[in-house]
Amino acid sequence: MTGGQAHRRDRRQTDAQSGLTRDRLYGVAEWRGREFTVVDTAGLDLDGAKDSSRSAIEAQTRIAIDQADVIVLLFDVRQGLTPIDRDIAQMLRKSRARVIVAANKADSHGEAHFAHELLELGFDEPSLVSAQHGLGVGELLDRLLEALPPHQEPSGEDDKADRLAIMGRPNVGKSSLLNALLGDERALVSPTPGTTRDPIDTELVFDGVPVVLIDTAGIRRKSSSRDRLERYSLLRGIHAMERADAVLLVLDASAGVLAQDQHVAGYALDAGKGLVIVVNKIDLVEPAERKPAHWRAALARQFKFAPYAPIATVSAKTREGIGTLLPTALEVVGQRRIKMPPNELNRVLREAFLDHPPPSFKGRRLKLGYGTQAAGEAPTVVMFVNDTGLLHFSYRRYLEKKIRDRFGLIGNPIKLVLRSDEGSRNRPRVSPPGAARRPPPQAGR
Ligand code: GDP
């Protein structure tokens, strides 16, 4: 449970992509090269009369607690503890997650401080922070990193497979689509499923390629009766998405696009996952509306933050378009493995800077030292520049487009990470053609 502001500063890359600011629960943050997902909960109020929206919010918080590795229990340092706070602390002590207590708004010395009271909760010393002024946030993030379990590299047979998460609102046809895909004659459901597989995973071999379909509709079927609200399946679905290479976001051609659809696409972007927008139930619309080109235009505004995502039009019922869906999705996963040779990448970046120099900001201009592809699942380019604060949002878009024009990366977001190279004269600059140098060690994620 973290304060919303705390993960948006300085070295962390939480891209505030335009059009995606409403009502976000999840963000992908990076600190000291480690990526983690931050869930901002609405909090708990174990007390009092509950209407249904209140209990929905609380159930969501409980799911977040279940799924968390680390819980940041945040207080306002100017307010003393209440009995409810103590109840919450007691409940969290029983969870498997590590709990870090933090006291926010620790910025004015004049006001009463209750930090000492927080020790009574039985956790370690609280971290004092001011999210507003950025004080103590770095130290809190360091504690958080220490508390996180070690990063697990994917390993084992199962991980050779391309992993696709089928996501979307209830009733858009996720289960029907899964069945339609399994009905394809090129798809062989694996007779020897891996031993560690999740119950919502279906393993298959498609045209010789091992694939795992992660069926988020299955989450709903397997959840208990108190779990029926739509919101919960979204939260769990997003957890499932984290295991995927690409997301198939299913929409219903006969219904509109809702904010939740945009959120799922936004989470996929933030998490660096591939994305295919699947418009299902095209049997219900006019023939003119059954082609991807129609939907490319119709959805352009709602998904303008993810113009790179291919659009597939299908009917799980009539099987129209089903045959091309997995090939499209597998191409998107394949594009994640593209290697951008350093010389070529630097040529593209240099030309982009020359063709259209960055605008100056308060008399200063972004200067490129060196660009390199970082290791990692999602396509990531690290650029060493004079000042990371000088990259304007529209210039970022421009550079991403130039990289995409050269390397494709269809269906995938490009992460453009900036590092400051000011003051370090011996770091590699742009290498002359034919003399590629190794990226400095900081370039990894
Ligand atoms: P889920 O909740 O997203 O898993 O959706 P389901 O697969 O359970 O489908 C919801 C309803 O939509 C069911 O009544 C399906 O029969 C229907 N449905 C699913 N796909 C299609 C389709 O392509 N065309 C039509 N007309 N109905 C569909």
Short mmCIF file of N, CA, C and O in Angstrom, two decimals, residues 289-298 311-313:
data_model
loop_
_atom_site.label_atom_id
_atom_site.label_comp_id
_atom_site.label_asym_id
_atom_site.label_seq_id
_atom_site.Cartn_x
_atom_site.Cartn_y
_atom_site.Cartn_z
N GLU A 289 -17.71 -3.45 -41.27
CA GLU A 289 -17.02 -3.26 -39.98
C GLU A 289 -16.26 -4.51 -39.52
O GLU A 289 -15.97 -4.66 -38.35
N ARG A 290 -16.02 -5.39 -40.46
CA ARG A 290 -15.35 -6.63 -40.05
C ARG A 290 -13.86 -6.64 -40.36
O ARG A 290 -13.19 -7.64 -40.14
N LYS A 291 -13.36 -5.54 -40.92
CA LYS A 291 -11.95 -5.51 -41.33
C LYS A 291 -11.11 -4.71 -40.31
O LYS A 291 -11.58 -3.72 -39.77
N PRO A 292 -9.86 -5.16 -40.11
CA PRO A 292 -8.99 -4.42 -39.18
C PRO A 292 -8.90 -2.93 -39.51
O PRO A 292 -8.86 -2.10 -38.60
N ALA A 293 -8.90 -2.59 -40.82
CA ALA A 293 -8.73 -1.17 -41.19
C ALA A 293 -9.84 -0.31 -40.59
O ALA A 293 -9.60 0.81 -40.13
N HIS A 294 -11.05 -0.85 -40.57
CA HIS A 294 -12.16 -0.11 -39.97
C HIS A 294 -11.87 0.17 -38.49
O HIS A 294 -12.04 1.29 -38.01
N TRP A 295 -11.39 -0.84 -37.80
CA TRP A 295 -11.16 -0.69 -36.35
C TRP A 295 -9.92 0.13 -36.06
O TRP A 295 -9.83 0.79 -35.03
N ARG A 296 -8.95 0.06 -36.96
CA ARG A 296 -7.74 0.89 -36.80
C ARG A 296 -8.18 2.36 -36.67
O ARG A 296 -7.71 3.09 -35.79
N ALA A 297 -9.12 2.77 -37.55
CA ALA A 297 -9.59 4.15 -37.49
C ALA A 297 -10.52 4.36 -36.29
O ALA A 297 -10.41 5.34 -35.56
N ALA A 298 -11.42 3.39 -36.09
CA ALA A 298 -12.42 3.56 -35.04
C ALA A 298 -11.80 3.59 -33.63
O ALA A 298 -12.33 4.24 -32.73
N ILE A 311 -4.18 -4.87 -34.88
CA ILE A 311 -5.58 -5.12 -34.57
C ILE A 311 -6.02 -6.35 -35.37
O ILE A 311 -5.78 -6.43 -36.58
N ALA A 312 -6.63 -7.31 -34.66
CA ALA A 312 -7.15 -8.50 -35.34
C ALA A 312 -8.67 -8.49 -35.19
O ALA A 312 -9.17 -8.16 -34.12
N THR A 313 -9.38 -8.83 -36.24
CA THR A 313 -10.83 -8.91 -36.14
C THR A 313 -11.22 -10.38 -36.27
O THR A 313 -10.79 -11.06 -37.21
#
